[in-house]
Tab-separated table of C-alpha atoms in Angstrom:
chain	number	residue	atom	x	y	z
A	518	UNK	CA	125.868	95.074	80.038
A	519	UNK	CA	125.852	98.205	82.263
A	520	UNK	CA	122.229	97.905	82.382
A	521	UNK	CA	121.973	94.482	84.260
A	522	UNK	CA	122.025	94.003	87.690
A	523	UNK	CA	122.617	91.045	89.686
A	524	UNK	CA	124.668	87.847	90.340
A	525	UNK	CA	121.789	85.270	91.651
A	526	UNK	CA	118.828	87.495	89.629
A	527	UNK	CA	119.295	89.440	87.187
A	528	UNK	CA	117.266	92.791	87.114
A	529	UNK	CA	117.373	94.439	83.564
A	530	UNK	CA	116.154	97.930	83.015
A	531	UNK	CA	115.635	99.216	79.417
A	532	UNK	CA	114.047	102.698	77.868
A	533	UNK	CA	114.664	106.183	77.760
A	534	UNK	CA	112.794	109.287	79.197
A	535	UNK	CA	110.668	110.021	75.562
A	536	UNK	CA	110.568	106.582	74.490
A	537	UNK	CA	107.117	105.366	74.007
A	538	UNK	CA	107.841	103.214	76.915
A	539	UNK	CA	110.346	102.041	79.974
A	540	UNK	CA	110.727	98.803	81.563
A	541	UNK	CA	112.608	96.070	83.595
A	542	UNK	CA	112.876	92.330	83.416
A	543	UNK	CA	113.895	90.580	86.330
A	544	UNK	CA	114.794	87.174	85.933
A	545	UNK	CA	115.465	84.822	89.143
A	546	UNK	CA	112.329	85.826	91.144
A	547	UNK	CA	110.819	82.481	93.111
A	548	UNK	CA	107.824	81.223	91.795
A	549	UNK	CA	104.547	81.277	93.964
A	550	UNK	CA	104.926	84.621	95.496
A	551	UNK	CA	101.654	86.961	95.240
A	552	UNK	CA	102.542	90.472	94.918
A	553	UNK	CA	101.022	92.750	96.820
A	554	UNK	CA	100.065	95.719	93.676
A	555	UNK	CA	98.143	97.988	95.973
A	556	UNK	CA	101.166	98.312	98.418
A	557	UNK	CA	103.635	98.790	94.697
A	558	UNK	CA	101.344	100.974	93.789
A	559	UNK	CA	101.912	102.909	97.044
A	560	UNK	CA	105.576	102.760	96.977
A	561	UNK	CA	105.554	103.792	93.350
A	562	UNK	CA	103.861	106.618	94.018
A	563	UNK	CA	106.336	108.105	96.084
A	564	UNK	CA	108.743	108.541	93.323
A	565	UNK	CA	106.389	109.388	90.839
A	566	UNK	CA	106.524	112.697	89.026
A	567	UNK	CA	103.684	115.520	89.057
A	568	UNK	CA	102.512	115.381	92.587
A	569	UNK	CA	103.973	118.304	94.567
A	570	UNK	CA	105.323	121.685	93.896
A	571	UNK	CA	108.928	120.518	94.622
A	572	UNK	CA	108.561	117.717	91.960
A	573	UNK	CA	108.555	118.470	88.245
A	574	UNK	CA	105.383	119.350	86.634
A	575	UNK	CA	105.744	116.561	83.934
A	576	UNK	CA	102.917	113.892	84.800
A	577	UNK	CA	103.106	110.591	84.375
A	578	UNK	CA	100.674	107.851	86.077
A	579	UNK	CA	103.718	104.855	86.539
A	580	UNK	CA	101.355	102.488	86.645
A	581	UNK	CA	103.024	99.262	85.577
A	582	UNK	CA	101.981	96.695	82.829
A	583	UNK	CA	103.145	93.107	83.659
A	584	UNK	CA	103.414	91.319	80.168
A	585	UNK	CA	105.178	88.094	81.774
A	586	UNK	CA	105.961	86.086	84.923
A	587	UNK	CA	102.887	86.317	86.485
A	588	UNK	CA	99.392	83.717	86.547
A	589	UNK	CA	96.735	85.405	88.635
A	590	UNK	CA	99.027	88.100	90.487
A	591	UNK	CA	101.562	85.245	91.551
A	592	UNK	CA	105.030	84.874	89.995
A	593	UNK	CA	105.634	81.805	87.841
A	594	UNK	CA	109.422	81.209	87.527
A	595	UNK	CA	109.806	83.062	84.318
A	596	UNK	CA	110.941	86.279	84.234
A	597	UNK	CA	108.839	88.919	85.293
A	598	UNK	CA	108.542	91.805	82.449
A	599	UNK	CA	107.015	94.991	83.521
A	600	UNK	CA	106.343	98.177	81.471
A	601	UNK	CA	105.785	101.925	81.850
A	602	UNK	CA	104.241	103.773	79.536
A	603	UNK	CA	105.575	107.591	78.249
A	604	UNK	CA	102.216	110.102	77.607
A	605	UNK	CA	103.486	113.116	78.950
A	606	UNK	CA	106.769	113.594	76.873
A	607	UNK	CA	107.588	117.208	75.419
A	608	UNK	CA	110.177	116.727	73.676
A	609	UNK	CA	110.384	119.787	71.857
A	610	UNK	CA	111.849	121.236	74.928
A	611	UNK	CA	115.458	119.417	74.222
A	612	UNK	CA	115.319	120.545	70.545
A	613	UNK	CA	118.759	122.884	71.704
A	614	UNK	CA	120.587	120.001	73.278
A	615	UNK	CA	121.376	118.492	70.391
A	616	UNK	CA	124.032	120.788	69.604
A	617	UNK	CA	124.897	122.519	73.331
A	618	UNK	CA	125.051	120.043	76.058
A	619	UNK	CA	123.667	121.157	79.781
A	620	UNK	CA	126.705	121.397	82.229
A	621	UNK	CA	126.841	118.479	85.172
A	622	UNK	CA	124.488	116.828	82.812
A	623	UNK	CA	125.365	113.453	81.014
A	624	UNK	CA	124.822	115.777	77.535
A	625	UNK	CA	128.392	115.310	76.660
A	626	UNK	CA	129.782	112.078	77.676
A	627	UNK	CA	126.794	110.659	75.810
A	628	UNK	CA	127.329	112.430	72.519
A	629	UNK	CA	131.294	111.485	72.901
A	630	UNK	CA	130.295	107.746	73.593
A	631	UNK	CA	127.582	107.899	70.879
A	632	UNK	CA	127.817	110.439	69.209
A	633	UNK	CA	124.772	112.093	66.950
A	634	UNK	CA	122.825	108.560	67.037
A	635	UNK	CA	122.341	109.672	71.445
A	636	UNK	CA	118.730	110.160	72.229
A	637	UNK	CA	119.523	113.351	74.152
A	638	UNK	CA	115.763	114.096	74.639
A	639	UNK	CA	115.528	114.020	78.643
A	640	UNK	CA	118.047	112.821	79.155
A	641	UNK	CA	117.520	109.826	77.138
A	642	UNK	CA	118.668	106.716	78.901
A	643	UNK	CA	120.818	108.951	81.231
A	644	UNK	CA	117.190	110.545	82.892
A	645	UNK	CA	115.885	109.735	86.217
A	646	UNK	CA	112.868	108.555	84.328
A	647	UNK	CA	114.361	105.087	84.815
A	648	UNK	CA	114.166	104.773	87.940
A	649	UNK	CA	110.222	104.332	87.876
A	650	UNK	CA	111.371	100.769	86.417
A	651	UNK	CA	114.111	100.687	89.255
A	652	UNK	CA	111.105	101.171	92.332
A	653	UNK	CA	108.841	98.313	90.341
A	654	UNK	CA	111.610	95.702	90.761
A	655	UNK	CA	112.821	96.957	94.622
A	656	UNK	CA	109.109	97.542	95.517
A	657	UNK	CA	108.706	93.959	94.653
A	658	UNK	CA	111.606	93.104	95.857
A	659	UNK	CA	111.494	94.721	99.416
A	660	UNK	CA	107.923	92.546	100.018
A	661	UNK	CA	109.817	89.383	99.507
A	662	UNK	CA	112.147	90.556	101.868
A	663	UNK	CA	109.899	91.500	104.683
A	664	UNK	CA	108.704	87.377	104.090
A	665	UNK	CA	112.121	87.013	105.712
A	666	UNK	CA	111.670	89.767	108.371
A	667	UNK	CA	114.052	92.525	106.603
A	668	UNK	CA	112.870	95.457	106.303
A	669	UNK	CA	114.321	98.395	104.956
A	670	UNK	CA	113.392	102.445	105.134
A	671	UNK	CA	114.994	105.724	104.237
A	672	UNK	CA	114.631	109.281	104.797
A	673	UNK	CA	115.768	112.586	104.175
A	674	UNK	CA	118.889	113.711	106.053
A	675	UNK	CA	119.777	116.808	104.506
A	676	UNK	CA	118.731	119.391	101.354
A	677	UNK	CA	120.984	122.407	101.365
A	678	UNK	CA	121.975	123.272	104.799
A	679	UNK	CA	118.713	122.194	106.448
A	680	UNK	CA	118.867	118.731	108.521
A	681	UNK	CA	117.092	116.033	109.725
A	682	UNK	CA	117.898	114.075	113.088
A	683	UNK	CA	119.391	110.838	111.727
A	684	UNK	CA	118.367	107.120	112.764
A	685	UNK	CA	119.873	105.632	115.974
A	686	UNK	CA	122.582	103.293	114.345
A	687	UNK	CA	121.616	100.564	117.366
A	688	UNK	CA	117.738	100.410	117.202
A	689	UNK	CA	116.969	101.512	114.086
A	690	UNK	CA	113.592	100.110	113.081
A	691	UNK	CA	109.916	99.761	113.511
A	692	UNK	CA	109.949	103.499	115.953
A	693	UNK	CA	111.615	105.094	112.908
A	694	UNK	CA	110.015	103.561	110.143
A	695	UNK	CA	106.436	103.958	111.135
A	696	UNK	CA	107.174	107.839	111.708
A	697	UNK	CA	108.390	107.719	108.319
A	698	UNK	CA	105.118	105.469	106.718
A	699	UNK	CA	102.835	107.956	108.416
A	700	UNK	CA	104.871	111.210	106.944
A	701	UNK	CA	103.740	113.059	103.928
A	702	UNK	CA	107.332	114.095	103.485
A	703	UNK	CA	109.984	111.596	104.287
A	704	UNK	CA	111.807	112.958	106.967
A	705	UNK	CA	111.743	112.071	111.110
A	706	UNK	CA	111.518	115.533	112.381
A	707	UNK	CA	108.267	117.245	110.898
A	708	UNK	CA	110.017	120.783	111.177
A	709	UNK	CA	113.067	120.014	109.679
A	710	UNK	CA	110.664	119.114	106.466
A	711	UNK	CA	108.876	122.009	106.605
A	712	UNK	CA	112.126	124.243	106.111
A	713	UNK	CA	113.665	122.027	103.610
A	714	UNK	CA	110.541	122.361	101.472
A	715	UNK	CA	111.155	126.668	101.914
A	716	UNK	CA	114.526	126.032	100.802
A	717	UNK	CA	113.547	124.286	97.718
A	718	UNK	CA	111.090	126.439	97.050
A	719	UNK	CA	113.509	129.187	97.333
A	720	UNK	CA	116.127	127.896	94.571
A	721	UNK	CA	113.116	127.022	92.261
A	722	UNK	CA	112.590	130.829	92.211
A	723	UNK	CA	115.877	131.663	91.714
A	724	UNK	CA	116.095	129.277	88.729
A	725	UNK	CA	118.632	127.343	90.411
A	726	UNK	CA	118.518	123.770	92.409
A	727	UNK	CA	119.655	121.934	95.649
A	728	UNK	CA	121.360	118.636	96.281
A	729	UNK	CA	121.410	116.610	99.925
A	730	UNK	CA	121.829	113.717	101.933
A	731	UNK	CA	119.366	110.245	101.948
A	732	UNK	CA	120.353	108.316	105.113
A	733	UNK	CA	119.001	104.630	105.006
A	734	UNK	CA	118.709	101.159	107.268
A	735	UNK	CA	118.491	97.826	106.471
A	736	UNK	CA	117.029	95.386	109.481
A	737	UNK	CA	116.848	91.958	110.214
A	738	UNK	CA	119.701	91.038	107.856
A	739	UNK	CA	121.439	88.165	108.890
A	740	UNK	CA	125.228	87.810	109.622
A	741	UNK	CA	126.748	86.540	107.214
A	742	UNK	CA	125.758	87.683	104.398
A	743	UNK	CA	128.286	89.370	101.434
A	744	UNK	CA	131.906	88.229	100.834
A	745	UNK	CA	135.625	89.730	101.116
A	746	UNK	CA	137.156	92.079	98.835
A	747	UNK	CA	135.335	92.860	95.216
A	748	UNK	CA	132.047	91.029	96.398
A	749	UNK	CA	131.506	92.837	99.479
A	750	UNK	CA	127.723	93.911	100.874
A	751	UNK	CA	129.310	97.325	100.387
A	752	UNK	CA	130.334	96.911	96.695
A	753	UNK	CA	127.371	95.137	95.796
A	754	UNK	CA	125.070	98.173	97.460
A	755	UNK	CA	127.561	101.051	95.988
A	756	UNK	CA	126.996	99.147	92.706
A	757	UNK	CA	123.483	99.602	92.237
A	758	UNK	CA	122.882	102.481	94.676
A	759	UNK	CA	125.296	104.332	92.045
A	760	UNK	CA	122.569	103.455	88.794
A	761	UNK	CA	120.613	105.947	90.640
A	762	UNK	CA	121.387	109.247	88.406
A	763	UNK	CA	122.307	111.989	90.394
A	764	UNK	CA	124.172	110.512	93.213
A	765	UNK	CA	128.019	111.001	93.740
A	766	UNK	CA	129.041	110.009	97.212
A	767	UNK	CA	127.847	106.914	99.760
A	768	UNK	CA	129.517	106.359	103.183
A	769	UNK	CA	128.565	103.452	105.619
A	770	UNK	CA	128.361	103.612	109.531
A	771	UNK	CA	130.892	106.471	110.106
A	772	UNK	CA	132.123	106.671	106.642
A	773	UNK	CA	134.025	109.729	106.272
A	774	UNK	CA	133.725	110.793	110.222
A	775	UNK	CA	136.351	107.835	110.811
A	776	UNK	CA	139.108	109.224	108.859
A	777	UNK	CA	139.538	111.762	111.556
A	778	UNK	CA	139.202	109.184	114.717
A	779	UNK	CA	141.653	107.269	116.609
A	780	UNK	CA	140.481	103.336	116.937
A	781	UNK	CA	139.757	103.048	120.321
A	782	UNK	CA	136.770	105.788	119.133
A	783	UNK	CA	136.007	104.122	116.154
A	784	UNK	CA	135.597	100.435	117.232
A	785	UNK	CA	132.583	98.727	118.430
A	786	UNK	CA	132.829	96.147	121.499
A	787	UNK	CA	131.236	92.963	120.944
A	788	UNK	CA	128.889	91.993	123.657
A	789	UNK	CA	126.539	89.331	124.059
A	790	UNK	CA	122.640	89.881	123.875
A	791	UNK	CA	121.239	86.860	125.249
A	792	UNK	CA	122.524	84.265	122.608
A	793	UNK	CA	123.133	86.529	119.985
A	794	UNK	CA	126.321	88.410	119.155
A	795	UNK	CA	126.026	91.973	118.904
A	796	UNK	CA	127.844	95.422	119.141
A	797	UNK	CA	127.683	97.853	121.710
A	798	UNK	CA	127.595	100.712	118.939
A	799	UNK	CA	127.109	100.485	114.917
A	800	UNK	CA	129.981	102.873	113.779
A	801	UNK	CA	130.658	99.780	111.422
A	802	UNK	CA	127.389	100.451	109.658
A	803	UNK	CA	126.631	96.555	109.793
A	804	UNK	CA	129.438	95.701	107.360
A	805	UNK	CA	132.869	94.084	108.599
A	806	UNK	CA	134.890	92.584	106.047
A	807	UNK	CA	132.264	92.849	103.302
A	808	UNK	CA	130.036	90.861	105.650
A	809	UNK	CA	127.119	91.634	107.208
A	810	UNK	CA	127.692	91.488	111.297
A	811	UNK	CA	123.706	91.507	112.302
A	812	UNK	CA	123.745	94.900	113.076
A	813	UNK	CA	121.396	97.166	111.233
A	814	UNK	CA	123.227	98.042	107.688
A	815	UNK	CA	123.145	102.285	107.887
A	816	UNK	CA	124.607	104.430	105.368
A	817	UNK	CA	124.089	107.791	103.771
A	818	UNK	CA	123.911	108.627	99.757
A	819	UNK	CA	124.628	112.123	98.767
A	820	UNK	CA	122.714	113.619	95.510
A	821	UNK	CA	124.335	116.210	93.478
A	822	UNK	CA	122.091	119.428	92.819
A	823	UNK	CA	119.153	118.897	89.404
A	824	UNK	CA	121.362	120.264	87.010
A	825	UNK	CA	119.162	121.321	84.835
A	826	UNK	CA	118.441	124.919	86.281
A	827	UNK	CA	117.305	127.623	84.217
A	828	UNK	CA	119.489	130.417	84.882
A	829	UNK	CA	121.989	131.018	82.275
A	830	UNK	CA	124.990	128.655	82.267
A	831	UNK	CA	127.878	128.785	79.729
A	832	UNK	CA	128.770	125.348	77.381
A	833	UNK	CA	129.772	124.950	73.945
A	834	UNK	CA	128.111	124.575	70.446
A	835	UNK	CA	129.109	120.798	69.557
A	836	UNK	CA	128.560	121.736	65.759
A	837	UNK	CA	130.669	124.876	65.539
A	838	UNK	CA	133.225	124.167	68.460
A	839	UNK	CA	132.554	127.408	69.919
A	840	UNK	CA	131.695	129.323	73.709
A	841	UNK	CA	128.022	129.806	73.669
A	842	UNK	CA	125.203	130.847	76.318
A	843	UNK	CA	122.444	128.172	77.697
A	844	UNK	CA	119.523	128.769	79.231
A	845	UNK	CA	117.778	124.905	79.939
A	846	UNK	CA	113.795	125.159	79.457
A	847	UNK	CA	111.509	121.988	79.969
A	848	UNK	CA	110.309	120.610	83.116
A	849	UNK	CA	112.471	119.840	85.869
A	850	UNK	CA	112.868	119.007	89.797
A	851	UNK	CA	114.552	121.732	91.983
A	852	UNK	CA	115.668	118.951	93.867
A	853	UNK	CA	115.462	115.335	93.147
A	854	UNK	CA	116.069	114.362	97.131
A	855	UNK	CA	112.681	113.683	97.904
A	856	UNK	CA	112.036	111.547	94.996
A	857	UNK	CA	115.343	109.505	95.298
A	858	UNK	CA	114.659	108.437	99.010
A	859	UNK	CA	112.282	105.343	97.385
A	860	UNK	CA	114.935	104.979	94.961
A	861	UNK	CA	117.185	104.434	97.623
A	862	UNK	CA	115.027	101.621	99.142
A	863	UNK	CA	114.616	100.107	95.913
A	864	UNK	CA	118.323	99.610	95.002
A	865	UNK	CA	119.176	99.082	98.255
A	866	UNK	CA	116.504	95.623	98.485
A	867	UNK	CA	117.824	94.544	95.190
A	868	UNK	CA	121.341	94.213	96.220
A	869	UNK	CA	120.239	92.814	99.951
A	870	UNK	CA	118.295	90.000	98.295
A	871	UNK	CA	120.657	89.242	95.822
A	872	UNK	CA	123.357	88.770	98.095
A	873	UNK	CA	121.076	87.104	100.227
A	874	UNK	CA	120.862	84.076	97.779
A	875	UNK	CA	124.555	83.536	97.494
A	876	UNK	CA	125.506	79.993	99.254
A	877	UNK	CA	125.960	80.586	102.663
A	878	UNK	CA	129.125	80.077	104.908
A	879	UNK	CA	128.837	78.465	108.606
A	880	UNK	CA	126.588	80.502	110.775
């Protein structure tokens, strides 16, 4: 089912954006770990709705309710069920997308693949409201990682034109990601936040939105890790980094950038550090082959533009097969960048640690 993730555990997410609630099972966690919940409770914050005045003004707490898999705080061995309860729906505000669907939106496709029975309020199970369930299963999932000294961080690279420095693709790590736990707004360069917020404050008075660019590293994976072809550390991240609604484009190392350079500029020398093998540079992103080489794992996600924007936009009238004018009302994010970098992390640690329990290879 398209909702599932996972080969070694399974991570199910279920609900829609009015439903009374949203939630995720995830089914394969070891037994005996304590979860931290004041550290979740931090991470979840970060994506949760409400907060700023580049967020949407719908408020919801996110405060998970754990109905099984845990004794005490401490996982069990049964799957771990965690909901999110829905008080600040308005659902009133959809009552016209029934009938015209919002362009760039999942409107359409939805009401093609099922048709009137669709819950097209919010989005309905096409929203960015489930990703809240997403963050509970990676936030968990990223503490059981750093129990294996991985540790993984992102930030904003771009919104609109403005940009961010990026991480070093070498030594990305605790320099980086203690800038970033100390920032109010994820980003490495202070300044380059502060006119990314004026930009988004800009198209949120012009009714309109802006898309960008989360950049984010994995450390202290092993080599090894991943296999060849169609189960490949890159396939398995693209696979659940894509469940994030919203983005359309990932590249690893130099992604894109090496379709314009010869290979003597695009290769990385192997060189010995002490015993262990490295490379001299990380244009490889930490992926050769599908497999991890040791190196960090760096790659960039690209978010389309919220489009739900309340200038007028021209669609169609489902009912009477007809041109008609749209102007979306409701609450929505100018830009969904900020709250997709902890997305980011989330998918990304879900697809790390699942591939992580796959039997391993000589090393």
């Amino acid at each position: 089912m398209s909702n599932i993730y996972g080969k070694n555990i399974k991570v199910s997410i279920f609900g829609q954006s009015h439903s009374p609630a949203i939630g995720v099972t995830v089914d394969g966690l070891p037994a005996g770990f304590r979860i931290d919940f004041d550290e979740l409770r931090t991470f979840l914050q970060r994506r949760m709705p409400g907060q700023e005045s580049h967020t949407t003004s719908r408020k919801e707490a996110d405060e998970p309710e754990f109905l099984s898999g845990l004794v005490d705080g401490v996982t069990c061995g049964a799957p771990l069920t965690a909901v999110i309860r829905n008080t600040d729906t308005r659902s009133s505000d959809y009552d016209q997308l029934r009938d015209v669907p919002r362009p760039a939106h999942a409107d359409y496709t939805a009401y093609i693949k099922h048709g009137e029975a669709r819950d097209f309020r919010g989005g309905g199970a096409f929203s960015g409201r489930l990703t809240a369930p997403l963050c509970v299963a990676g936030g968990i999932i990223l503490q059981l990682l750093e129990t294996k000294g991985i540790y993984i961080a992102a930030h904003i690279l771009q919104i609109g034109d403005v940009r961010d420095r990026g991480f070093d693709p070498v030594s990305a790590g605790d320099k980086d990601f203690l800038v970033l736990s100390n920032a109010g707004f994820p980003v490495l360069i202070a300044d380059a936040g502060e006119r990314m917020l004026t930009a988004v404050s800009k198209s949120r008075k012009s009714g309109d939105s802006l898309g960008g660019i989360v950049e984010c590293a994995a450390v202290g994976v092993p080599a090894g890790i991943g296999e060849p072809m169609f189960g490949g550390m890159e396939n398995r991240l693209a696979a659940a980094l894509f469940g994030i609604p919203a983005v359309k484009g990932i590249e690893f190392g130099n992604g894109f950038a090496a379709a314009g350079l010869w290979g003597s500029e695009n290769n990385d020398d192997f060189i010995m550090n002490g015993e262990a093998v490295k490379t001299r540079t990380n244009k490889h992103g930490g992926i050769l082959g599908g497999i991890t080489s040791g190196m960090p794992i760096l790659f960039r996600v690209a978010f389309k533009p919220t489009p739900s924007i309340s200038m007028e936009q021209a669609s169609i009238s489902l009912s009477r097969r007809e041109n008609v004018k749209l102007t979306v009302t409701g609450r929505h994010d100018p830009c969904i960048v900020p709250r997709g970098v902890p997305c980011v992390e989330a998918a990304a640690a879900i697809a790390i640690y699942d591939a992580l329990l796959d039997p391993r290879g000589h090393v």
